[in-house]
mmCIF file of C-alpha atoms in Angstrom:
data_model
loop_
_atom_site.group_PDB
_atom_site.id
_atom_site.type_symbol
_atom_site.label_atom_id
_atom_site.label_comp_id
_atom_site.label_asym_id
_atom_site.label_seq_id
_atom_site.Cartn_x
_atom_site.Cartn_y
_atom_site.Cartn_z
ATOM 1 C CA MET K 1 -11.636 72.262 -18.428
ATOM 2 C CA HIS K 2 -10.792 75.706 -19.776
ATOM 3 C CA PRO K 3 -10.137 77.338 -16.312
ATOM 4 C CA LEU K 4 -7.190 74.912 -15.786
ATOM 5 C CA ASP K 5 -6.078 75.835 -19.231
ATOM 6 C CA VAL K 6 -5.774 79.579 -18.139
ATOM 7 C CA VAL K 7 -4.099 78.825 -14.959
ATOM 8 C CA LYS K 8 -1.427 76.690 -16.794
ATOM 9 C CA THR K 9 -0.734 79.557 -19.183
ATOM 10 C CA ARG K 10 -0.585 82.195 -16.393
ATOM 11 C CA PHE K 11 2.097 79.923 -14.652
ATOM 12 C CA GLN K 12 4.287 79.193 -17.989
ATOM 13 C CA ILE K 13 4.310 82.880 -18.808
ATOM 14 C CA GLN K 14 5.627 84.089 -15.338
ATOM 15 C CA ARG K 15 9.343 84.565 -15.176
ATOM 16 C CA GLY K 16 10.145 83.115 -11.590
ATOM 17 C CA LYS K 17 9.970 84.638 -8.057
ATOM 18 C CA THR K 18 11.224 88.006 -9.367
ATOM 19 C CA ASP K 19 8.137 88.509 -11.481
ATOM 20 C CA PRO K 20 5.816 90.994 -9.616
ATOM 21 C CA THR K 21 2.792 89.071 -10.615
ATOM 22 C CA ASN K 22 4.159 85.705 -9.592
ATOM 23 C CA TYR K 23 1.617 83.232 -8.405
ATOM 24 C CA ARG K 24 2.712 81.318 -5.094
ATOM 25 C CA SER K 25 0.757 78.123 -5.674
ATOM 26 C CA LEU K 26 -2.026 76.501 -7.724
ATOM 27 C CA GLY K 27 -4.467 77.740 -4.946
ATOM 28 C CA ASP K 28 -2.930 81.109 -4.900
ATOM 29 C CA CYS K 29 -3.558 81.369 -8.618
ATOM 30 C CA PHE K 30 -7.134 80.440 -8.427
ATOM 31 C CA ARG K 31 -7.741 82.714 -5.647
ATOM 32 C CA THR K 32 -5.987 85.745 -7.174
ATOM 33 C CA ILE K 33 -7.730 85.352 -10.502
ATOM 34 C CA SER K 34 -11.173 84.872 -8.892
ATOM 35 C CA ARG K 35 -10.550 87.895 -6.643
ATOM 36 C CA THR K 36 -8.975 90.368 -9.088
ATOM 37 C CA GLU K 37 -10.870 89.113 -12.458
ATOM 38 C CA GLY K 38 -14.064 87.462 -11.497
ATOM 39 C CA LEU K 39 -15.496 84.306 -12.222
ATOM 40 C CA PHE K 40 -15.223 85.003 -15.949
ATOM 41 C CA GLY K 41 -11.521 85.532 -15.539
ATOM 42 C CA PHE K 42 -11.111 81.654 -15.847
ATOM 43 C CA TYR K 43 -12.807 81.723 -19.284
ATOM 44 C CA LYS K 44 -10.429 84.278 -20.873
ATOM 45 C CA GLY K 45 -9.526 83.039 -24.414
ATOM 46 C CA ILE K 46 -12.529 80.225 -24.386
ATOM 47 C CA LEU K 47 -13.624 81.355 -28.021
ATOM 48 C CA PRO K 48 -10.677 80.248 -29.851
ATOM 49 C CA PRO K 49 -10.732 76.687 -28.286
ATOM 50 C CA ILE K 50 -14.471 76.519 -29.050
ATOM 51 C CA LEU K 51 -14.011 77.385 -32.577
ATOM 52 C CA ALA K 52 -10.659 75.325 -33.212
ATOM 53 C CA GLU K 53 -11.657 72.191 -30.936
ATOM 54 C CA THR K 54 -13.995 70.371 -33.485
ATOM 55 C CA PRO K 55 -11.869 70.752 -36.461
ATOM 56 C CA LYS K 56 -8.657 70.218 -34.286
ATOM 57 C CA ARG K 57 -9.988 66.813 -33.067
ATOM 58 C CA ALA K 58 -11.173 65.926 -36.397
ATOM 59 C CA VAL K 59 -7.531 66.493 -38.018
ATOM 60 C CA LYS K 60 -6.077 64.538 -35.062
ATOM 61 C CA PHE K 61 -7.867 61.262 -35.650
ATOM 62 C CA PHE K 62 -8.631 61.604 -39.203
ATOM 63 C CA THR K 63 -4.871 62.132 -40.207
ATOM 64 C CA PHE K 64 -3.779 59.446 -37.485
ATOM 65 C CA GLU K 65 -5.689 56.885 -39.460
ATOM 66 C CA GLN K 66 -4.394 57.995 -42.879
ATOM 67 C CA TYR K 67 -0.750 58.145 -41.536
ATOM 68 C CA LYS K 68 -1.158 54.727 -40.057
ATOM 69 C CA LYS K 69 -2.441 53.454 -43.567
ATOM 70 C CA LEU K 70 0.449 54.988 -45.475
ATOM 71 C CA LEU K 71 2.767 53.690 -42.972
ATOM 72 C CA GLY K 72 1.394 50.011 -43.437
ATOM 73 C CA TYR K 73 3.355 49.948 -46.825
ATOM 74 C CA ALA K 74 6.728 50.707 -45.067
ATOM 75 C CA MET K 75 6.531 47.524 -43.224
ATOM 76 C CA LEU K 76 7.273 48.982 -39.960
ATOM 77 C CA PRO K 77 6.888 47.255 -36.417
ATOM 78 C CA PRO K 78 3.065 47.880 -35.204
ATOM 79 C CA GLY K 79 4.512 49.619 -32.175
ATOM 80 C CA LEU K 80 6.456 52.086 -34.354
ATOM 81 C CA THR K 81 3.646 52.611 -36.609
ATOM 82 C CA PHE K 82 1.455 53.791 -33.990
ATOM 83 C CA ALA K 83 3.991 56.647 -32.593
ATOM 84 C CA VAL K 84 5.093 57.686 -36.139
ATOM 85 C CA ALA K 85 1.524 57.952 -37.283
ATOM 86 C CA GLY K 86 0.858 60.006 -34.007
ATOM 87 C CA LEU K 87 3.642 62.241 -34.774
ATOM 88 C CA GLY K 88 2.498 63.012 -38.081
ATOM 89 C CA SER K 89 -1.023 63.654 -36.870
ATOM 90 C CA GLY K 90 0.229 66.036 -34.121
ATOM 91 C CA LEU K 91 2.227 67.878 -36.882
ATOM 92 C CA THR K 92 -0.485 68.299 -38.948
ATOM 93 C CA GLU K 93 -2.786 69.272 -36.195
ATOM 94 C CA ALA K 94 -0.474 71.992 -35.085
ATOM 95 C CA VAL K 95 -0.447 73.752 -38.414
ATOM 96 C CA VAL K 96 -4.407 74.053 -38.183
ATOM 97 C CA VAL K 97 -4.665 75.230 -34.473
ATOM 98 C CA ASN K 98 -1.744 77.563 -34.170
ATOM 99 C CA PRO K 99 -3.294 81.063 -35.162
ATOM 100 C CA PHE K 100 -6.084 80.140 -32.601
ATOM 101 C CA GLU K 101 -3.306 79.437 -29.948
ATOM 102 C CA VAL K 102 -1.982 82.701 -30.577
ATOM 103 C CA VAL K 103 -4.969 84.522 -29.828
ATOM 104 C CA LYS K 104 -6.046 82.416 -26.839
ATOM 105 C CA VAL K 105 -2.751 82.812 -25.019
ATOM 106 C CA SER K 106 -2.697 86.656 -25.609
ATOM 107 C CA LEU K 107 -6.251 86.889 -24.110
ATOM 108 C CA GLN K 108 -5.321 84.497 -21.438
ATOM 109 C CA ALA K 109 -2.252 86.652 -20.343
ATOM 110 C CA ASN K 110 -4.485 89.647 -20.230
ATOM 111 C CA ARG K 111 -5.049 90.256 -16.125
ATOM 112 C CA ASN K 112 -7.910 92.873 -16.527
ATOM 113 C CA VAL K 113 -11.668 92.220 -15.397
ATOM 114 C CA PHE K 114 -13.124 89.996 -18.121
ATOM 115 C CA THR K 115 -15.342 92.711 -19.142
ATOM 116 C CA GLU K 116 -12.668 95.232 -19.725
ATOM 117 C CA GLN K 117 -10.395 92.905 -22.327
ATOM 118 C CA PRO K 118 -10.609 93.029 -25.972
ATOM 119 C CA SER K 119 -12.986 90.492 -27.591
ATOM 120 C CA THR K 120 -11.528 87.489 -29.472
ATOM 121 C CA PHE K 121 -11.951 88.918 -32.958
ATOM 122 C CA SER K 122 -10.778 92.506 -32.155
ATOM 123 C CA GLN K 123 -7.664 90.845 -30.610
ATOM 124 C CA ALA K 124 -7.017 88.643 -33.744
ATOM 125 C CA ARG K 125 -7.531 91.925 -35.840
ATOM 126 C CA GLN K 126 -5.006 93.747 -33.612
ATOM 127 C CA ILE K 127 -2.623 90.881 -34.137
ATOM 128 C CA ILE K 128 -2.842 90.805 -37.977
ATOM 129 C CA LYS K 129 -2.683 94.518 -38.075
ATOM 130 C CA THR K 130 0.346 94.853 -35.953
ATOM 131 C CA ASN K 131 2.198 91.775 -36.919
ATOM 132 C CA GLY K 132 0.597 90.380 -40.041
ATOM 133 C CA LEU K 133 -0.169 86.527 -40.625
ATOM 134 C CA GLY K 134 3.465 85.447 -40.415
ATOM 135 C CA PHE K 135 5.531 84.092 -37.659
ATOM 136 C CA GLN K 136 5.604 87.445 -35.962
ATOM 137 C CA GLY K 137 1.914 87.760 -35.939
ATOM 138 C CA LEU K 138 -0.945 85.127 -36.099
ATOM 139 C CA ASN K 139 1.524 82.212 -36.639
ATOM 140 C CA ARG K 140 4.046 83.004 -34.044
ATOM 141 C CA GLY K 141 5.304 80.298 -32.093
ATOM 142 C CA LEU K 142 4.494 77.755 -34.824
ATOM 143 C CA THR K 143 7.690 75.653 -34.171
ATOM 144 C CA ALA K 144 7.099 75.251 -30.535
ATOM 145 C CA THR K 145 3.241 74.362 -31.371
ATOM 146 C CA LEU K 146 4.570 71.635 -33.845
ATOM 147 C CA GLY K 147 6.727 70.430 -31.179
ATOM 148 C CA ARG K 148 4.109 70.261 -28.544
ATOM 149 C CA HIS K 149 1.316 68.591 -30.670
ATOM 150 C CA GLY K 150 3.856 66.114 -32.418
ATOM 151 C CA VAL K 151 5.423 65.091 -29.192
ATOM 152 C CA PHE K 152 2.080 64.577 -27.529
ATOM 153 C CA ASN K 153 0.461 62.840 -30.110
ATOM 154 C CA MET K 154 3.433 60.680 -30.799
ATOM 155 C CA VAL K 155 3.455 59.362 -27.143
ATOM 156 C CA TYR K 156 -0.316 59.426 -26.577
ATOM 157 C CA PHE K 157 -1.344 57.296 -29.720
ATOM 158 C CA GLY K 158 1.855 55.151 -29.457
ATOM 159 C CA PHE K 159 1.540 54.404 -25.606
ATOM 160 C CA TYR K 160 -2.230 53.909 -25.729
ATOM 161 C CA PHE K 161 -2.324 51.249 -28.742
ATOM 162 C CA ASN K 162 0.784 49.453 -27.958
ATOM 163 C CA VAL K 163 -0.348 49.000 -24.326
ATOM 164 C CA LYS K 164 -3.788 48.314 -24.971
ATOM 165 C CA ASN K 165 -2.657 45.381 -27.294
ATOM 166 C CA ILE K 166 -0.452 43.852 -24.501
ATOM 167 C CA ILE K 167 -3.370 44.023 -21.835
ATOM 168 C CA PRO K 168 -5.751 41.350 -22.259
ATOM 169 C CA VAL K 169 -9.336 42.393 -23.318
ATOM 170 C CA ASN K 170 -11.890 41.897 -20.614
ATOM 171 C CA LYS K 171 -15.251 40.210 -21.469
ATOM 172 C CA ASP K 172 -17.108 42.201 -18.896
ATOM 173 C CA PRO K 173 -18.199 45.511 -20.718
ATOM 174 C CA THR K 174 -17.671 47.712 -17.625
ATOM 175 C CA LEU K 175 -14.175 46.378 -16.877
ATOM 176 C CA GLU K 176 -13.201 46.665 -20.420
ATOM 177 C CA PHE K 177 -14.288 50.396 -20.385
ATOM 178 C CA LEU K 178 -12.214 50.894 -17.265
ATOM 179 C CA ARG K 179 -9.171 49.168 -18.857
ATOM 180 C CA LYS K 180 -9.203 51.394 -21.796
ATOM 181 C CA PHE K 181 -10.051 54.455 -19.576
ATOM 182 C CA GLY K 182 -6.978 53.682 -17.232
ATOM 183 C CA ILE K 183 -4.665 53.014 -20.504
ATOM 184 C CA GLY K 184 -5.892 56.500 -22.026
ATOM 185 C CA LEU K 185 -5.571 58.361 -18.620
ATOM 186 C CA VAL K 186 -1.872 57.051 -18.525
ATOM 187 C CA SER K 187 -1.269 57.817 -22.061
ATOM 188 C CA GLY K 188 -2.460 61.571 -21.687
ATOM 189 C CA THR K 189 -0.519 62.197 -18.243
ATOM 190 C CA ILE K 190 2.696 60.569 -19.743
ATOM 191 C CA ALA K 191 2.458 62.652 -23.071
ATOM 192 C CA SER K 192 1.801 65.833 -20.960
ATOM 193 C CA ILE K 193 5.003 65.310 -18.864
ATOM 194 C CA ILE K 194 7.062 64.591 -22.090
ATOM 195 C CA ASN K 195 5.915 67.613 -23.952
ATOM 196 C CA ILE K 196 5.537 70.343 -21.424
ATOM 197 C CA PRO K 197 8.744 71.966 -22.203
ATOM 198 C CA PHE K 198 7.585 72.849 -25.674
ATOM 199 C CA ASP K 199 4.193 74.141 -24.192
ATOM 200 C CA VAL K 200 6.264 76.505 -21.893
ATOM 201 C CA ALA K 201 8.252 77.605 -24.871
ATOM 202 C CA LYS K 202 5.085 78.322 -26.951
ATOM 203 C CA SER K 203 3.438 80.121 -24.228
ATOM 204 C CA ARG K 204 6.479 82.269 -23.730
ATOM 205 C CA ILE K 205 6.827 83.217 -27.448
ATOM 206 C CA GLN K 206 3.097 83.705 -27.966
ATOM 207 C CA GLY K 207 2.426 85.422 -24.648
ATOM 208 C CA PRO K 208 3.590 89.049 -23.439
ATOM 209 C CA GLN K 209 7.207 89.664 -23.759
ATOM 210 C CA PRO K 210 9.192 90.809 -20.726
ATOM 211 C CA VAL K 211 9.909 94.184 -22.275
ATOM 212 C CA PRO K 212 7.297 95.786 -24.176
ATOM 213 C CA GLY K 213 8.600 96.345 -27.749
ATOM 214 C CA GLU K 214 11.431 93.921 -27.667
ATOM 215 C CA THR K 215 11.114 90.386 -28.599
ATOM 216 C CA LYS K 216 13.202 88.168 -26.166
ATOM 217 C CA TYR K 217 11.526 84.659 -26.873
ATOM 218 C CA ARG K 218 11.680 83.860 -30.632
ATOM 219 C CA THR K 219 12.435 80.382 -31.507
ATOM 220 C CA CYS K 220 11.488 77.020 -29.839
ATOM 221 C CA PHE K 221 14.650 75.723 -28.623
ATOM 222 C CA LYS K 222 16.256 78.970 -27.903
ATOM 223 C CA THR K 223 13.406 79.852 -25.633
ATOM 224 C CA MET K 224 13.840 76.642 -23.752
ATOM 225 C CA ALA K 225 17.720 77.273 -23.389
ATOM 226 C CA THR K 226 16.920 81.075 -22.210
ATOM 227 C CA VAL K 227 14.209 79.585 -19.684
ATOM 228 C CA TYR K 228 16.624 76.996 -18.253
ATOM 229 C CA LYS K 229 19.485 79.254 -18.044
ATOM 230 C CA GLU K 230 17.616 82.159 -16.318
ATOM 231 C CA GLU K 231 15.170 80.139 -14.284
ATOM 232 C CA GLY K 232 16.439 76.513 -13.960
ATOM 233 C CA PHE K 233 15.249 73.061 -15.237
ATOM 234 C CA LEU K 234 11.959 73.020 -13.238
ATOM 235 C CA ALA K 235 10.846 76.251 -15.000
ATOM 236 C CA LEU K 236 10.604 74.005 -18.211
ATOM 237 C CA TYR K 237 7.635 72.201 -16.153
ATOM 238 C CA LYS K 238 5.662 75.403 -15.153
ATOM 239 C CA GLY K 239 1.973 74.534 -15.303
ATOM 240 C CA LEU K 240 2.479 70.678 -15.155
ATOM 241 C CA VAL K 241 -0.168 70.011 -12.713
ATOM 242 C CA PRO K 242 -3.125 71.808 -14.132
ATOM 243 C CA LYS K 243 -2.067 70.441 -17.715
ATOM 244 C CA ILE K 244 -2.290 66.827 -16.209
ATOM 245 C CA MET K 245 -5.542 67.469 -14.450
ATOM 246 C CA ARG K 246 -6.903 68.694 -17.615
ATOM 247 C CA LEU K 247 -5.150 66.271 -20.453
ATOM 248 C CA GLY K 248 -5.007 63.297 -18.297
ATOM 249 C CA PRO K 249 -8.863 62.425 -18.022
ATOM 250 C CA GLY K 250 -9.653 64.671 -21.067
ATOM 251 C CA GLY K 251 -7.402 62.366 -23.026
ATOM 252 C CA ALA K 252 -8.910 59.189 -21.763
ATOM 253 C CA VAL K 253 -12.377 60.428 -22.657
ATOM 254 C CA MET K 254 -11.080 61.635 -26.091
ATOM 255 C CA LEU K 255 -9.833 58.142 -26.887
ATOM 256 C CA LEU K 256 -12.625 56.277 -25.494
ATOM 257 C CA VAL K 257 -15.209 58.328 -27.708
ATOM 258 C CA TYR K 258 -13.197 58.035 -30.591
ATOM 259 C CA GLU K 259 -12.773 54.018 -30.344
ATOM 260 C CA TYR K 260 -16.573 53.545 -29.425
ATOM 261 C CA ALA K 261 -17.850 55.836 -32.171
ATOM 262 C CA TYR K 262 -15.323 54.596 -34.687
ATOM 263 C CA ALA K 263 -16.800 51.030 -33.931
ATOM 264 C CA TRP K 264 -20.126 52.008 -34.075
ATOM 265 C CA LEU K 265 -19.933 53.687 -37.452
ATOM 266 C CA GLN K 266 -18.101 50.531 -38.739
ATOM 267 C CA GLU K 267 -21.029 48.505 -37.692
ATOM 268 C CA ASN K 268 -23.653 50.533 -38.880
ATOM 269 C CA TRP K 269 -22.448 52.404 -41.896
#
């Protein structure tokens, strides 16, 4: 699914029709990257997600279960418990994944041929050497990442578990699988639609600034306001189509694997 993430990031960092590197459509973006950067251009920034994905997902689901248990003492309604536990897991996940996101976005923004771009580790070293480990360096855009993951997981888990408890369980295993997959697909899609303004802000903050040496995009909500003022409301939804194409089915598969693996472990361990 990584090529869709590259395309999404490219749309999010371009600054409207006045941007000389503007992509006209999803198809134009795919064709341009393929023609000018080659097939491997779609896999720029692939190593940070590979390194981060396993601990990131482990943190997501582990902390969701822990927050859910803690919230049980607060006597909250079950529906609210799922949403708040999702929010907590998303915020925790964001802290773990943000440094990887900074490196990934900086690599994805590079339009050179794949063989000419810096390696993941040299890019990380350059970021640390130039700006350090703080909020201007390897943890740049942390507030936007917190918003992106917090909102996504809140909607993702909240919607999935609440709707799953409403729609009756099907005795047929195949239909039950499809029931869960459908709910997961809708959960990932809705969560992507709601959280994408935070995703756009994150890409702008972590990506290349319009004027080299000057920081235009600094904080999450200020970046959103700037994008809205200069480019309009729809600019906050740039990259939505490839994001949904990636996280709609991806989110469904992730929840299904989690549920079936969790049930198997409870039965066998």
